[in-house]
XYZ file of C-alpha atoms in Angstrom:
755
model
C 90.093 -6.649 45.275
C 91.125 -4.788 47.984
C 89.224 -2.002 49.639
C 91.158 1.266 49.390
C 90.870 2.428 53.187
C 92.946 5.506 53.419
C 91.616 8.883 54.751
C 90.425 11.740 52.346
C 93.073 13.847 53.653
C 95.644 11.058 52.598
C 93.875 10.172 49.252
C 96.153 12.348 46.635
C 97.162 10.985 43.498
C 100.993 10.276 45.018
C 99.366 8.169 48.073
C 97.303 6.218 45.688
C 100.242 5.271 43.568
C 102.189 4.107 46.738
C 99.525 2.026 47.949
C 97.853 0.429 45.179
C 99.011 -1.426 42.203
C 98.285 -0.029 38.612
C 94.958 -2.291 37.957
C 93.756 -1.207 41.066
C 94.369 2.615 40.264
C 92.556 1.845 36.876
C 89.569 0.407 38.636
C 89.201 3.388 40.932
C 89.248 5.694 37.976
C 86.718 3.845 36.284
C 84.502 3.909 39.550
C 84.727 7.652 39.746
C 83.801 8.129 36.594
C 80.973 6.389 36.730
C 79.825 8.065 39.994
C 80.341 11.542 38.190
C 78.078 10.591 35.237
C 75.516 8.903 37.428
C 75.338 12.257 39.483
C 75.087 14.496 36.366
C 72.292 12.322 35.231
C 70.576 12.483 38.567
C 70.990 16.326 38.530
C 69.505 16.553 34.952
C 66.255 14.661 36.051
C 65.942 16.630 39.031
C 66.296 20.090 37.297
C 64.033 18.529 34.609
C 61.038 17.511 36.766
C 61.016 20.599 38.724
C 60.807 22.489 35.539
C 57.839 20.016 34.276
C 56.338 20.938 37.781
C 56.537 24.718 37.779
C 54.969 24.614 34.183
C 51.912 22.468 35.529
C 51.833 24.919 38.301
C 51.506 27.685 36.241
C 49.028 25.907 34.143
C 46.852 25.302 37.171
C 47.120 28.705 38.476
C 46.149 30.189 35.047
C 42.773 27.541 35.047
C 42.136 28.745 38.570
C 42.239 32.226 37.569
C 39.725 31.385 34.506
C 37.181 29.357 37.016
C 37.455 32.331 39.477
C 36.442 34.836 36.967
C 33.946 32.543 35.784
C 32.407 31.860 39.290
C 32.502 35.709 39.826
C 30.602 36.290 36.292
C 27.958 33.633 37.404
C 27.644 35.316 40.992
C 27.423 38.739 39.066
C 24.536 37.264 36.768
C 22.772 35.965 39.833
C 23.083 39.066 41.627
C 21.525 40.941 38.577
C 18.776 38.410 38.235
C 17.624 38.630 41.883
C 17.975 42.420 41.642
C 15.554 42.057 38.465
C 12.715 40.631 40.602
C 13.111 43.050 43.272
C 10.556 46.017 43.610
C 12.433 49.198 42.393
C 10.600 52.342 41.499
C 13.657 53.772 40.191
C 14.655 50.703 38.482
C 11.486 48.996 36.705
C 11.534 45.608 35.456
C 12.616 45.164 31.780
C 10.361 42.080 31.765
C 7.077 42.703 33.361
C 7.108 46.687 31.802
C 5.291 47.990 34.961
C 5.149 47.858 38.668
C 4.014 44.235 39.882
C 0.822 44.181 41.856
C -0.472 41.615 44.075
C -1.862 39.560 40.925
C 1.430 39.583 39.324
C 3.257 38.518 42.617
C 0.869 35.565 42.878
C 1.376 34.609 39.193
C 4.963 34.462 39.526
C 4.695 32.635 42.979
C 2.641 30.088 41.053
C 4.966 29.551 38.247
C 7.834 29.398 41.081
C 6.012 26.713 42.824
C 5.501 24.877 39.396
C 8.967 25.102 38.718
C 9.970 23.828 42.157
C 7.416 20.938 41.508
C 9.461 20.083 38.551
C 12.776 20.570 40.562
C 11.739 18.079 43.175
C 10.427 15.421 40.816
C 13.862 13.591 39.821
C 14.178 13.109 43.473
C 10.754 11.880 44.104
C 10.820 9.488 41.552
C 14.090 8.123 42.650
C 12.714 7.597 45.916
C 9.430 5.544 44.458
C 11.926 3.820 42.207
C 14.263 2.567 45.145
C 11.003 1.788 47.287
C 9.739 -0.320 44.414
C 6.834 2.158 44.086
C 6.697 2.208 40.368
C 3.069 2.937 39.692
C 3.714 6.323 41.984
C 6.810 6.869 39.980
C 4.680 6.809 36.766
C 2.080 9.027 38.035
C 4.612 11.245 39.543
C 6.034 11.790 35.795
C 2.641 12.246 34.090
C 1.503 14.972 36.719
C 5.189 16.430 36.250
C 4.393 16.396 32.610
C 0.966 18.035 33.066
C 2.773 20.759 35.077
C 5.248 21.420 32.590
C 2.720 21.751 29.486
C 0.611 23.947 31.807
C 3.625 26.097 32.187
C 4.530 26.175 28.114
C 0.940 26.829 27.130
C 1.084 29.730 24.682
C -0.626 32.702 26.242
C 0.789 35.700 24.816
C 4.122 36.584 25.847
C 4.000 33.851 28.652
C 6.161 31.152 27.347
C 8.706 33.603 26.497
C 8.431 35.246 30.040
C 8.694 32.020 31.922
C 11.906 31.052 29.963
C 13.525 34.524 30.457
C 12.873 34.567 34.117
C 13.580 30.628 34.540
C 16.285 29.699 32.259
C 16.767 26.443 34.108
C 13.168 25.435 33.372
C 13.809 23.612 29.850
C 17.112 22.111 31.106
C 15.241 20.596 34.300
C 12.283 19.050 32.196
C 14.880 17.462 29.878
C 16.009 15.644 33.256
C 12.513 14.727 34.377
C 11.831 13.558 30.948
C 14.736 11.078 31.061
C 13.025 9.314 33.747
C 10.420 7.955 31.467
C 12.655 5.172 29.979
C 14.279 4.576 33.414
C 10.367 4.074 34.963
C 9.560 1.882 32.155
C 12.620 -0.225 32.207
C 12.782 -0.728 35.888
C 9.025 -1.695 35.845
C 9.871 -4.127 33.140
C 12.750 -5.499 35.440
C 10.561 -5.886 38.258
C 8.237 -8.597 36.454
C 11.425 -10.746 35.851
C 11.882 -11.228 39.751
C 10.918 -14.184 41.202
C 9.334 -14.821 44.398
C 7.305 -11.482 44.690
C 3.568 -11.257 45.628
C 1.291 -10.813 42.923
C 0.502 -7.232 44.109
C 3.951 -6.309 43.414
C 3.667 -7.414 39.787
C 0.285 -5.624 39.314
C 2.061 -2.636 40.484
C 4.646 -3.118 37.953
C 2.420 -3.848 35.190
C 0.229 -0.907 35.987
C 3.398 1.570 35.900
C 4.175 0.083 32.576
C 0.659 0.583 31.209
C 0.782 3.985 32.610
C 4.101 5.133 31.183
C 4.094 3.315 28.033
C 0.297 3.685 27.463
C -0.443 0.138 27.071
C -3.970 -1.263 26.992
C -4.778 -4.297 29.000
C -4.458 -6.840 26.176
C -0.891 -5.812 25.898
C -0.251 -5.577 29.559
C -1.383 -9.727 29.588
C 1.006 -10.464 26.744
C 4.094 -8.462 28.604
C 3.152 -10.298 31.605
C 3.273 -13.881 29.893
C 6.408 -12.993 28.050
C 8.137 -12.104 31.342
C 7.119 -15.433 32.535
C 8.472 -17.087 29.359
C 11.821 -15.494 30.191
C 11.798 -17.079 33.673
C 11.162 -20.680 31.748
C 13.685 -19.940 29.465
C 16.264 -18.888 32.067
C 15.774 -21.880 33.980
C 15.968 -24.310 30.768
C 19.352 -22.646 29.891
C 20.924 -23.084 33.007
C 19.744 -26.692 33.345
C 20.786 -27.266 29.555
C 23.966 -25.397 29.701
C 25.153 -27.964 32.422
C 27.539 -30.524 30.672
C 27.136 -32.980 33.527
C 23.423 -32.574 34.011
C 21.809 -35.797 35.215
C 18.494 -37.041 35.139
C 17.535 -35.341 38.667
C 19.060 -32.095 37.141
C 16.125 -32.248 34.134
C 13.676 -33.581 36.585
C 14.215 -30.735 38.844
C 14.131 -28.372 35.927
C 11.006 -29.799 34.561
C 9.187 -29.449 37.933
C 10.492 -25.724 38.290
C 9.256 -24.908 35.023
C 5.747 -26.687 35.639
C 5.656 -24.458 38.712
C 6.324 -21.209 36.837
C 3.613 -22.206 34.338
C 0.906 -22.856 37.161
C 1.849 -19.996 39.132
C 1.613 -17.682 35.892
C -2.085 -18.695 35.098
C -3.226 -18.462 38.862
C -1.796 -14.758 38.694
C -3.393 -14.281 35.149
C -6.799 -15.049 36.687
C -5.769 -12.976 39.799
C -4.821 -10.122 37.804
C -7.204 -10.133 35.072
C -9.783 -12.333 35.145
C -13.153 -10.669 36.280
C -14.881 -13.239 38.456
C -18.288 -12.676 40.383
C -18.351 -8.933 41.483
C -14.607 -8.560 42.533
C -12.623 -6.413 40.303
C -9.456 -8.158 39.267
C -6.171 -6.831 40.875
C -4.704 -5.351 38.114
C -7.785 -3.096 37.892
C -7.669 -2.324 41.015
C -4.138 -0.992 41.062
C -4.288 1.056 38.293
C -7.530 2.856 38.436
C -6.907 3.318 42.140
C -5.863 6.943 42.796
C -5.998 9.543 45.488
C -8.184 12.786 45.080
C -6.553 14.812 42.454
C -6.370 17.693 45.244
C -3.766 15.765 46.868
C -1.647 14.933 43.859
C -0.238 18.610 43.454
C 0.993 19.539 46.726
C 2.809 22.800 46.911
C 1.272 24.315 43.999
C -1.213 27.062 44.458
C -4.280 26.936 42.707
C -3.510 23.703 40.699
C -6.799 23.974 38.616
C -5.325 23.360 35.068
C -3.089 20.587 36.231
C -5.910 18.921 38.029
C -8.161 19.040 34.541
C -5.523 17.641 32.726
C -5.245 14.918 35.243
C -8.405 14.056 35.142
C -8.369 14.075 31.512
C -5.551 11.530 31.459
C -7.610 9.624 33.947
C -10.613 9.391 31.783
C -8.628 8.425 28.738
C -6.970 5.844 31.046
C -10.303 4.463 32.326
C -11.594 4.210 28.376
C -8.759 2.028 27.363
C -8.096 -0.014 30.216
C -11.479 -2.355 29.851
C -11.756 -5.779 31.306
C -10.438 -8.423 29.138
C -13.004 -11.193 28.232
C -12.762 -14.614 29.890
C -12.778 -16.201 26.421
C -9.672 -14.149 25.094
C -7.779 -14.628 28.553
C -8.367 -18.391 28.269
C -7.319 -18.462 24.405
C -4.208 -16.041 25.437
C -2.832 -18.462 28.307
C -3.348 -21.639 25.956
C -1.339 -20.259 23.214
C 1.362 -19.267 25.439
C 1.365 -22.437 27.239
C 1.517 -24.410 23.994
C 4.673 -22.075 23.205
C 6.003 -22.694 26.258
C 5.628 -26.397 26.124
C 7.217 -26.470 22.535
C 10.218 -24.328 24.244
C 10.754 -26.778 26.840
C 10.726 -29.691 24.669
C 12.863 -28.267 22.060
C 16.877 -28.029 21.646
C 18.616 -25.459 24.092
C 22.311 -24.918 23.469
C 22.353 -27.365 20.825
C 20.608 -30.159 23.003
C 17.605 -31.360 24.385
C 17.086 -31.162 28.264
C 15.023 -34.470 28.321
C 18.123 -36.530 26.620
C 19.702 -36.366 30.164
C 16.810 -38.691 31.373
C 18.541 -41.938 30.316
C 15.988 -44.673 31.111
C 12.327 -45.572 31.280
C 12.699 -45.833 35.148
C 13.946 -42.137 35.190
C 11.058 -41.189 32.981
C 8.477 -42.623 35.337
C 10.368 -41.063 38.127
C 10.156 -37.699 36.119
C 6.426 -38.098 35.355
C 5.426 -38.669 39.053
C 7.681 -35.699 40.287
C 5.825 -33.491 37.808
C 2.372 -34.888 38.462
C 2.939 -34.325 42.291
C 3.971 -30.655 41.372
C 1.112 -30.273 39.777
C -1.177 -31.283 42.570
C 0.762 -29.524 45.144
C -0.867 -26.999 47.260
C 2.224 -25.187 48.145
C 3.248 -24.211 44.656
C 0.039 -22.166 44.590
C 0.236 -21.102 47.919
C -0.027 -17.282 47.038
C -3.304 -17.887 45.081
C -5.036 -20.101 47.769
C -6.629 -17.007 49.539
C -7.934 -15.568 45.908
C -9.424 -18.844 45.351
C -11.042 -18.894 48.843
C -12.692 -15.490 48.149
C -14.145 -17.046 44.675
C -15.473 -20.206 45.880
C -16.206 -19.015 49.621
C -14.335 -22.046 50.817
C -10.637 -23.829 51.356
C -9.467 -25.676 48.056
C -7.958 -28.832 48.556
C -6.998 -29.146 44.580
C -6.251 -25.585 43.831
C -4.723 -26.103 40.075
C -8.019 -28.115 39.156
C -10.046 -25.057 40.002
C -7.566 -22.735 38.602
C -7.669 -24.769 35.629
C -11.487 -24.504 35.473
C -11.491 -20.805 35.786
C -8.523 -19.137 33.538
C -8.133 -22.234 31.195
C -11.636 -23.025 30.858
C -11.263 -26.652 30.456
C -10.014 -29.750 32.197
C -7.096 -30.531 29.606
C -4.239 -32.053 31.520
C -0.726 -29.954 31.577
C 0.911 -32.947 31.270
C -1.063 -34.114 27.976
C -0.284 -30.399 26.656
C 3.545 -30.309 27.427
C 5.213 -33.734 28.127
C 3.191 -36.595 26.953
C 4.635 -36.465 23.224
C 8.156 -35.561 24.758
C 8.337 -38.094 26.953
C 7.123 -40.941 24.346
C 9.680 -39.774 21.583
C 12.541 -40.133 24.424
C 11.274 -43.436 25.420
C 11.644 -44.383 21.836
C 15.088 -43.213 21.548
C 16.031 -44.996 25.020
C 14.514 -48.287 22.917
C 16.509 -47.403 20.049
C 19.614 -47.370 22.006
C 19.074 -50.600 23.859
C 18.513 -52.627 20.273
C 21.532 -50.485 18.889
C 23.429 -51.616 22.112
C 22.138 -55.245 21.452
C 23.351 -55.132 17.760
C 26.999 -53.739 18.822
C 27.338 -56.512 21.729
C 26.704 -59.508 19.333
C 29.725 -59.733 17.641
C 28.790 -62.936 15.557
C 31.731 -62.663 13.118
C 34.216 -61.928 15.746
C 33.356 -65.036 17.412
C 33.352 -67.127 14.149
C 36.726 -65.846 13.066
C 38.195 -66.808 16.674
C 36.683 -70.440 16.035
C 38.138 -70.634 12.419
C 41.540 -69.591 13.852
C 41.528 -71.943 16.577
C 40.049 -74.823 14.748
C 42.274 -77.787 14.066
C 43.269 -79.035 10.234
C 41.682 -82.348 10.588
C 38.753 -84.034 12.410
C 38.941 -87.393 13.652
C 35.215 -88.567 13.260
C 35.110 -91.051 16.158
C 37.184 -88.740 18.488
C 34.872 -85.953 17.492
C 31.473 -87.916 18.123
C 32.798 -89.051 21.545
C 34.365 -86.461 22.927
C 33.704 -85.148 26.463
C 30.609 -83.347 27.616
C 32.310 -80.401 28.837
C 33.040 -79.455 25.432
C 29.851 -78.574 24.414
C 29.013 -81.659 22.406
C 26.252 -83.439 23.802
C 22.778 -81.901 25.041
C 23.045 -83.286 28.426
C 26.148 -83.346 31.440
C 25.251 -86.625 33.120
C 22.451 -88.756 32.500
C 21.389 -89.136 36.163
C 21.323 -85.428 36.293
C 18.698 -84.759 33.943
C 15.789 -85.848 36.008
C 12.137 -86.156 34.609
C 10.298 -82.608 34.886
C 7.952 -82.470 37.688
C 4.583 -80.494 37.639
C 4.705 -77.012 36.333
C 3.722 -75.284 39.745
C 5.555 -78.040 42.065
C 8.190 -77.043 44.669
C 10.770 -78.479 42.820
C 10.457 -76.637 39.452
C 12.998 -74.181 40.216
C 15.880 -76.532 40.889
C 14.811 -78.701 37.817
C 14.612 -75.842 35.694
C 18.261 -75.026 36.630
C 19.440 -78.452 35.990
C 17.915 -78.304 32.806
C 19.648 -74.716 31.854
C 22.954 -75.981 33.063
C 22.506 -79.144 30.493
C 21.344 -76.782 27.818
C 24.464 -74.486 28.653
C 26.843 -77.693 28.479
C 24.934 -78.476 25.001
C 25.654 -75.151 23.520
C 29.194 -74.341 24.712
C 30.355 -71.180 26.426
C 29.983 -68.755 23.252
C 26.664 -69.605 22.264
C 25.181 -69.374 25.910
C 26.996 -66.038 26.543
C 25.550 -64.430 23.119
C 22.148 -65.856 24.025
C 22.301 -64.892 27.557
C 23.127 -61.047 26.484
C 20.494 -60.872 23.782
C 18.274 -62.236 26.673
C 19.347 -59.814 29.064
C 19.741 -56.880 26.941
C 15.860 -57.801 25.524
C 14.759 -57.800 29.145
C 16.587 -54.472 30.071
C 14.361 -52.756 27.349
C 11.277 -54.660 28.166
C 11.581 -53.547 31.914
C 12.412 -50.156 30.859
C 9.252 -49.709 28.754
C 7.125 -51.633 31.261
C 8.562 -48.779 34.025
C 7.314 -46.059 31.540
C 3.876 -47.627 30.797
C 3.377 -47.322 34.651
C 0.890 -44.124 34.214
C -2.700 -43.100 33.629
C -1.690 -42.612 29.959
C -0.837 -46.107 29.729
C -3.496 -47.117 27.162
C -2.142 -44.568 24.534
C 1.315 -45.504 25.152
C 0.617 -49.124 24.713
C -0.934 -48.434 21.345
C 2.208 -46.531 20.371
C 5.158 -47.880 21.906
C 4.233 -51.875 22.021
C 4.317 -52.150 18.179
C 7.520 -49.708 18.031
C 9.150 -51.880 20.522
C 8.429 -55.139 18.470
C 9.644 -53.524 15.296
C 12.867 -52.504 16.985
C 13.337 -55.984 18.433
C 12.611 -57.447 15.213
C 15.054 -55.067 13.147
C 17.975 -56.164 15.574
C 17.445 -59.565 15.322
C 16.964 -59.573 11.559
C 20.329 -57.714 11.330
C 21.849 -60.769 13.478
C 20.314 -62.997 11.142
C 21.578 -61.255 7.964
C 24.935 -61.346 9.596
C 24.581 -64.971 10.203
C 23.253 -65.493 6.680
C 26.357 -63.718 5.281
C 28.739 -66.011 7.184
C 26.611 -69.211 5.969
C 26.812 -67.911 2.225
C 30.979 -67.536 3.117
C 30.966 -71.123 4.364
C 29.163 -72.462 1.461
C 31.437 -70.926 -0.925
C 34.747 -71.896 1.001
C 33.874 -75.760 0.630
C 36.527 -77.588 -0.706
C 39.014 -74.682 -0.141
C 38.832 -74.607 3.732
C 39.676 -77.400 6.039
C 36.464 -79.348 6.949
C 37.396 -78.569 10.791
C 36.698 -74.951 10.032
C 33.583 -75.568 8.375
C 32.161 -78.195 10.670
C 33.149 -75.880 13.863
C 31.431 -72.838 12.410
C 28.242 -74.582 11.146
C 27.855 -76.228 14.426
C 28.454 -72.897 15.908
C 25.823 -71.193 13.918
C 23.094 -74.265 13.914
C 23.354 -74.120 17.979
C 23.204 -70.411 17.777
C 20.186 -70.273 15.758
C 18.413 -73.384 17.791
C 19.298 -71.440 20.904
C 17.354 -68.452 19.717
C 14.671 -70.136 18.453
C 14.026 -72.735 21.291
C 15.557 -71.480 24.274
C 15.626 -67.565 24.391
C 13.731 -66.078 27.390
C 12.867 -63.080 25.870
C 12.383 -62.636 22.339
C 9.083 -64.412 22.197
C 8.010 -62.465 25.683
C 8.642 -59.284 23.336
C 7.451 -60.194 19.799
C 4.397 -62.160 21.701
C 1.076 -60.899 23.201
C 1.849 -57.975 25.762
C -0.499 -60.131 27.855
C 2.232 -62.005 29.063
C 4.377 -58.508 29.978
C 2.231 -58.759 33.199
C 5.001 -60.829 34.773
C 7.579 -58.157 34.901
C 4.960 -56.036 36.194
C 3.325 -58.044 39.180
C 6.416 -60.392 39.859
C 4.387 -61.689 43.167
C 1.767 -63.553 40.928
C 4.529 -65.524 39.059
C 7.051 -65.954 41.653
C 6.197 -69.734 41.491
C 6.165 -69.701 37.672
C 9.574 -71.324 35.962
C 10.995 -69.212 33.349
C 10.632 -72.126 30.894
C 6.984 -70.866 30.440
C 8.585 -68.176 28.528
C 11.145 -69.981 26.661
C 8.409 -71.679 24.428
C 8.209 -69.850 21.287
C 4.552 -71.015 20.735
C 3.796 -69.317 24.181
C 0.825 -67.474 22.739
C -0.618 -70.746 21.007
C 0.022 -73.579 23.331
C -2.673 -74.664 26.149
C -0.287 -72.833 28.463
C -1.240 -69.733 27.132
C -5.126 -69.970 28.124
C -4.449 -71.236 31.628
C -2.052 -68.701 32.073
C -4.475 -65.886 31.056
C -6.775 -67.288 33.405
C -4.487 -67.213 36.316
C -3.548 -63.352 35.157
C -7.129 -62.379 35.245
C -7.974 -64.295 38.532
C -4.883 -62.143 40.333
C -5.996 -59.022 38.389
C -8.062 -57.877 41.373
C -5.107 -57.662 43.517
C -3.406 -55.293 41.206
C -3.408 -51.582 41.291
C -0.791 -50.620 38.808
C -1.929 -48.896 35.559
C 0.297 -51.309 33.429
C -0.903 -54.425 34.890
C -4.645 -53.639 34.021
C -4.020 -52.177 30.660
C -1.593 -55.301 29.990
C -4.127 -57.956 30.977
C -6.707 -56.396 28.474
C -4.416 -56.521 25.864
C -4.355 -58.439 22.433
C -3.931 -61.971 22.648
C -2.214 -62.464 19.579
C 1.517 -62.263 19.012
C 2.890 -59.934 16.521
C 3.213 -61.729 12.956
C 6.976 -60.433 12.809
C 7.418 -63.491 15.441
C 6.504 -66.066 12.872
C 8.546 -64.412 10.128
C 11.171 -64.700 12.724
C 11.162 -68.380 13.783
C 10.785 -68.742 9.879
C 14.018 -67.082 9.103
C 15.817 -68.701 11.940
C 14.716 -72.464 11.053
C 15.821 -71.902 7.276
C 19.392 -70.730 8.337
C 19.461 -73.276 11.074
C 18.848 -76.007 8.521
C 21.547 -74.341 6.229
C 24.167 -74.619 9.038
C 23.269 -78.219 9.922
C 23.109 -79.228 6.410
C 26.937 -78.807 5.954
C 27.944 -80.930 9.275
C 25.421 -83.593 8.295
C 26.876 -83.605 4.834
C 30.316 -84.076 6.381
C 29.159 -86.375 8.994
C 27.168 -88.783 6.604
C 30.411 -88.837 4.982
C 32.164 -89.900 7.835
C 29.621 -92.444 9.194
C 29.528 -93.965 5.785
C 33.610 -94.359 6.064
C 32.885 -95.868 9.805
C 29.953 -98.102 8.430
C 32.205 -99.734 5.882
C 35.199 -100.375 7.947
C 32.818 -101.809 10.616
C 31.239 -103.956 8.206
C 34.427 -105.080 6.693
C 35.573 -106.325 10.060
C 32.454 -108.347 11.089
C 33.334 -111.766 11.136
C 29.771 -112.553 11.264
C 28.391 -110.574 8.446
C 25.708 -113.146 7.194
C 24.264 -112.987 10.681
C 21.732 -110.171 11.521
C 22.629 -109.622 15.283
C 26.137 -108.306 14.976
C 25.011 -106.168 12.245
C 22.084 -104.348 13.777
C 24.526 -103.997 16.896
C 26.612 -102.042 14.536
C 24.067 -100.077 12.931
C 22.727 -99.090 16.225
C 26.265 -98.216 17.556
C 26.469 -95.862 14.379
C 23.114 -94.458 14.757
C 24.085 -93.867 18.519
C 27.151 -91.750 17.358
C 25.016 -89.881 15.274
C 22.240 -88.941 17.727
C 24.836 -88.034 20.495
C 25.910 -84.610 17.964
C 22.141 -84.059 17.300
C 19.745 -81.575 19.286
C 17.566 -83.589 21.903
C 14.588 -83.541 19.363
C 16.318 -85.568 16.636
C 17.944 -87.750 19.411
C 14.324 -88.601 20.854
C 12.930 -89.116 16.946
C 15.785 -91.584 15.778
C 15.231 -93.637 19.448
C 11.123 -93.659 18.593
C 12.288 -94.788 15.170
C 14.419 -97.612 16.374
C 11.714 -98.684 18.623
C 9.122 -98.812 16.003
C 11.437 -100.931 13.701
C 11.784 -98.212 11.026
C 15.447 -98.429 10.990
C 15.331 -102.257 11.495
C 12.842 -102.752 8.529
C 15.198 -100.493 6.315
C 17.871 -102.512 7.213
């Protein structure tokens, strides 16, 4: 659209129509009408706003007038009151009914000074609260209460005259009286502040005792409840952390323990009467300046002093020295309650659950015990202990425990031992639950069934390569005769034997066996780490049977699973291809054989705890091959006695708690070990029976074929060769022990005689 640039003088209707088309004229008309409407609206709003401002101004003027009249009236009232107090013969005071003399003047002056004392009290109390002088604030409130009560004593018309001459007195006392709750609250809040001196807590306790009229027993309870709040705050802050680690839990436990130690020490310093020294709380609450100095500015405060002395006498009668037995019992009850809260659920979880292993439990115990023995934690009470015992104290907590708790009980026993033992049991449970989940026997069996062929060729099966896990050795030259048990070549020979066993068992059996051994070893080492403590004897009695029971339960679960698979296998005879039955039965048989004869840690856990020393003192056993721990009869063989003698001979070099306790443990194995071996043997026989049944049928076919093809059937020599070949094929697929047995039988002529 073209802009209309004509001057104002030329913008008449005719010039517009000449210079612009109709559409342009209509746009100009529309724009002009809109501007007119906008101006009207702007004018309307401007007038309305000014009108409202005018109304508001009028209201303000009226309010100012009312306030001015009120001020003028108040000033006039004050002026009349002042005039009523002045001496005038022409206008006698209506209140006093007579001309005031010197006695009356002094009386009125004394009343005025007392009123001023009440007026100054709020500011004085505020100053005391700001400076954390809570006992002084409480004492000022009590003295102000005495002043007010003295003013309000009924003595003829005295109270009425006072209220008449000082109408603000009642209001002022209400202000002063409101400070009672503030002093109590601020003093109690002071008890919740950490890091203060014991004198500061004594001042706050004394203030609460004065303002709330508490006796020493209640004050002691209040002090302990405040410290319990400290503990709960620390625990809540740590437990509320969703990412809390073991270090977080350990730090929280040490912090809580330091609170407990400091609290018990301060209880002794505040309330315990030792020798001739007055406890600090009693020094603070009963200490007071002379009464004549307490009511400054009040002339002749005899009545107030009398009330104050009466209050002090009552306070002294209530504030009696607590008996040592009562203090000890109260502290023990508080301590056990704190222990229960430390080990209970906080925000739906146990803080100790953040500690996930026995090694971390041991680290936590070590840190907690170091905290208990630390002098830094009790630094604030060392001077008090020095005054009590007359010399510097090396182990302050032991002395405080003797003084305040009247006993030598260990804080660890009272608070942490049971909780840590329960947590160790949970860690054991978790370890064996992982074992049960990790050993997926059914999954492996299903994989074997899916990959097995439809038909098994007997001779091919019996002579297949050793890499398939079908023979118990890799190469004849690699399996050398075992040397002396403690010889230098024991470890290489052991490794060679292990490789032979792995080749015989196959990858799946070896993996499951190693997995079970690894998890069992991890759980055992975790437990042994936790046993490394001065409480090892108690823990051995509780945790060793628990570990063995859990190990037995986990392995029994695996045995039940294998039994179920065997039952299914027996049911499937005739309906499933022989290859599946053969492969699965051999897998189950070898797995059970591996568990029974070649597991390193199952017989160790279920055996005598004496043999656990290997895992606490590796230096002694650095030359012992792990073959020693593979035998299921480790506790009954001649090895057992010699090993025990070796351990006992070396025990003098051991400094650990666990080693000493394990060396003194019972040599007998758990009865569950024999039960487990029995179940394994039975299942192993059942598994191999399936395979042997199939193998017998196949061998009979081979034997018949070989006999039919032998030209010299009447001669003995070829027949013996054929039978020996057949037996050799059989022995290649059996365990090494069966192979040896059949070889001996052949050498002794049993098989030849049978032929």
